[in-house]
PDB file of C-alpha atoms in Angstrom:
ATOM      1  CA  UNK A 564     134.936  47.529  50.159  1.00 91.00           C
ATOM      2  CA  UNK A 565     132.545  46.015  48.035  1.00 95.00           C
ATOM      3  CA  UNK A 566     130.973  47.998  44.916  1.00 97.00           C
ATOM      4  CA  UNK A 567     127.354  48.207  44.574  1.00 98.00           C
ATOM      5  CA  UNK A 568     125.968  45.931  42.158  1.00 97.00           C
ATOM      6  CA  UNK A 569     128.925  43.421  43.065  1.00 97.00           C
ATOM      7  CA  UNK A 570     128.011  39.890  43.579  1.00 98.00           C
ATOM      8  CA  UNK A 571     129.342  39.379  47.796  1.00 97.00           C
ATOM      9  CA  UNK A 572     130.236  35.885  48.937  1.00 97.00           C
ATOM     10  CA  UNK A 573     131.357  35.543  52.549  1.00 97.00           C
ATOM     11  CA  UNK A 574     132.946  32.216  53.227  1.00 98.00           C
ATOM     12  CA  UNK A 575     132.928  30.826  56.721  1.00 97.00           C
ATOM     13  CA  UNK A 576     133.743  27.644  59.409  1.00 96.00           C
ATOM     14  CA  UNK A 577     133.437  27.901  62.623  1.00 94.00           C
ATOM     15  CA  UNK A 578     134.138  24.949  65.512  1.00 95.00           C
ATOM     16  CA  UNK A 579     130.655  25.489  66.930  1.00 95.00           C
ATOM     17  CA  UNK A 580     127.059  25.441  64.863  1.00 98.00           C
ATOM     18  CA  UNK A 581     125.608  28.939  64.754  1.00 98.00           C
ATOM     19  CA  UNK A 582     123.898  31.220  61.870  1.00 98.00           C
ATOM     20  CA  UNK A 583     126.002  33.872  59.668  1.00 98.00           C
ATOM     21  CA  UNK A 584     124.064  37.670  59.515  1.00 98.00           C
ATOM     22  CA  UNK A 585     124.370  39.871  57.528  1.00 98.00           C
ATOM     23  CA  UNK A 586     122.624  43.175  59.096  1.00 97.00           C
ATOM     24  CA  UNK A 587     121.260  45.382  57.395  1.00 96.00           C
ATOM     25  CA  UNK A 588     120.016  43.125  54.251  1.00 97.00           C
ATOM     26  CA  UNK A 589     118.692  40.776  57.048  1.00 94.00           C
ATOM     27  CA  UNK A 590     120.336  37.589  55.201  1.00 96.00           C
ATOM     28  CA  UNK A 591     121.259  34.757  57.559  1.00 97.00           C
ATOM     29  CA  UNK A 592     122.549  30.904  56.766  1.00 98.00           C
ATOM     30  CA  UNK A 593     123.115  28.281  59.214  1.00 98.00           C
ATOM     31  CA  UNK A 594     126.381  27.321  59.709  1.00 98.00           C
ATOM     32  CA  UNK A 595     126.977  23.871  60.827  1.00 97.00           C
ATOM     33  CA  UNK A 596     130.126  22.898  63.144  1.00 97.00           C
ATOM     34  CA  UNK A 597     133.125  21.836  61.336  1.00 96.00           C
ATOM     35  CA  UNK A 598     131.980  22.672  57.588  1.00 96.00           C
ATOM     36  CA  UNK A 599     131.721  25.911  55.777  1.00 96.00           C
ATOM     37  CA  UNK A 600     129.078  27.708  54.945  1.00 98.00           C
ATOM     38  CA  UNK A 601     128.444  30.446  52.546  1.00 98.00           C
ATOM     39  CA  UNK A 602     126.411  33.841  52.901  1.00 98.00           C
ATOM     40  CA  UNK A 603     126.006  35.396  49.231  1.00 97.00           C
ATOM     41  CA  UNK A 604     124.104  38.214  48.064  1.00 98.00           C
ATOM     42  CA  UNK A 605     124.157  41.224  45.528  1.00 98.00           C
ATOM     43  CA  UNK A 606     124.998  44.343  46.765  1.00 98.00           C
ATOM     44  CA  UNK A 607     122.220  46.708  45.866  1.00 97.00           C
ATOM     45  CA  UNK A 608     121.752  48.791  49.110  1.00 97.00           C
ATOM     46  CA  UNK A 609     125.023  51.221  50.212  1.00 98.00           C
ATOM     47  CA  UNK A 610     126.073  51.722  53.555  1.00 98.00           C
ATOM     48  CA  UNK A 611     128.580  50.035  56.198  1.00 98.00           C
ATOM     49  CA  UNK A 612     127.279  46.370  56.966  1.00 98.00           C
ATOM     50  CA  UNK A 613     127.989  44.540  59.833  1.00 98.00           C
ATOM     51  CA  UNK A 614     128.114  40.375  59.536  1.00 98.00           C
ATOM     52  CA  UNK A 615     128.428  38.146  62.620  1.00 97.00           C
ATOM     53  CA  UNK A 616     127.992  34.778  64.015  1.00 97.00           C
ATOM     54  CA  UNK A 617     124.281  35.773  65.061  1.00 96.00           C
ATOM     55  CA  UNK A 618     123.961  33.282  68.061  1.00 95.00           C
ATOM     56  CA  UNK A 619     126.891  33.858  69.846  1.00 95.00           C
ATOM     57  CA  UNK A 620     127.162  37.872  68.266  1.00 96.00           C
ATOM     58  CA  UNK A 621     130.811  37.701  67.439  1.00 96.00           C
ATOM     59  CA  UNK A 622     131.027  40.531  65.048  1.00 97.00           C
ATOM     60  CA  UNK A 623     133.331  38.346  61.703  1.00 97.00           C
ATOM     61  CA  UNK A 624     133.749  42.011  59.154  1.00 97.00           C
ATOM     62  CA  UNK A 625     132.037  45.131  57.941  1.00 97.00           C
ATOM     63  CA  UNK A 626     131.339  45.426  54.629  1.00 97.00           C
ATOM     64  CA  UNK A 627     131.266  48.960  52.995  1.00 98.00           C
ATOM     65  CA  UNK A 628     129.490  49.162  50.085  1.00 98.00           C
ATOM     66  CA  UNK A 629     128.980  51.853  47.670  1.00 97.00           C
TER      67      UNK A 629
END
C-alpha cells in the first residue's frame, strides 16, 4: 500500500533486457540485462496498479494506492 502523495520507487533486475510498466500512470523504463533499473513516480492518482516486465508481461506487484 502506498499513500497518495507518497514518492513510489520500484527497484528491479532482471537476467533478460525488457521495459518496467507501470499501468495505469503509463510510466515505463528500460531495464537492461544484468543491472537494475528504477521506475519512480508520485502517487497522485488512487486505485490498484498493476507493474510488469512489459515485453515479456510477467506481472512483478500491485500497488494500491490511496
Amino acid at each position: 500500500s502506498v499513500e497518495l502523495g507518497d514518492t513510489v520507487t520500484v527497484r528491479v533486475t532482471s537476467d533478460v533486457a525488457d521495459s518496467i510498466h507501470l499501468h495505469g500512470y503509463d510510466v515505463e523504463v528500460e531495464l537492461p540485462a544484468g543491472q537494475a533499473a528504477e521506475l519512480r513516480f508520485e502517487a497522485t492518482i488512487p486505485g490498484v496498479f498493476e507493474v510488469e516486465l512489459e515485453n515479456s508481461g510477467l506481472p512483478l506487484l500491485e500497488l494500491e494506492i490511496s
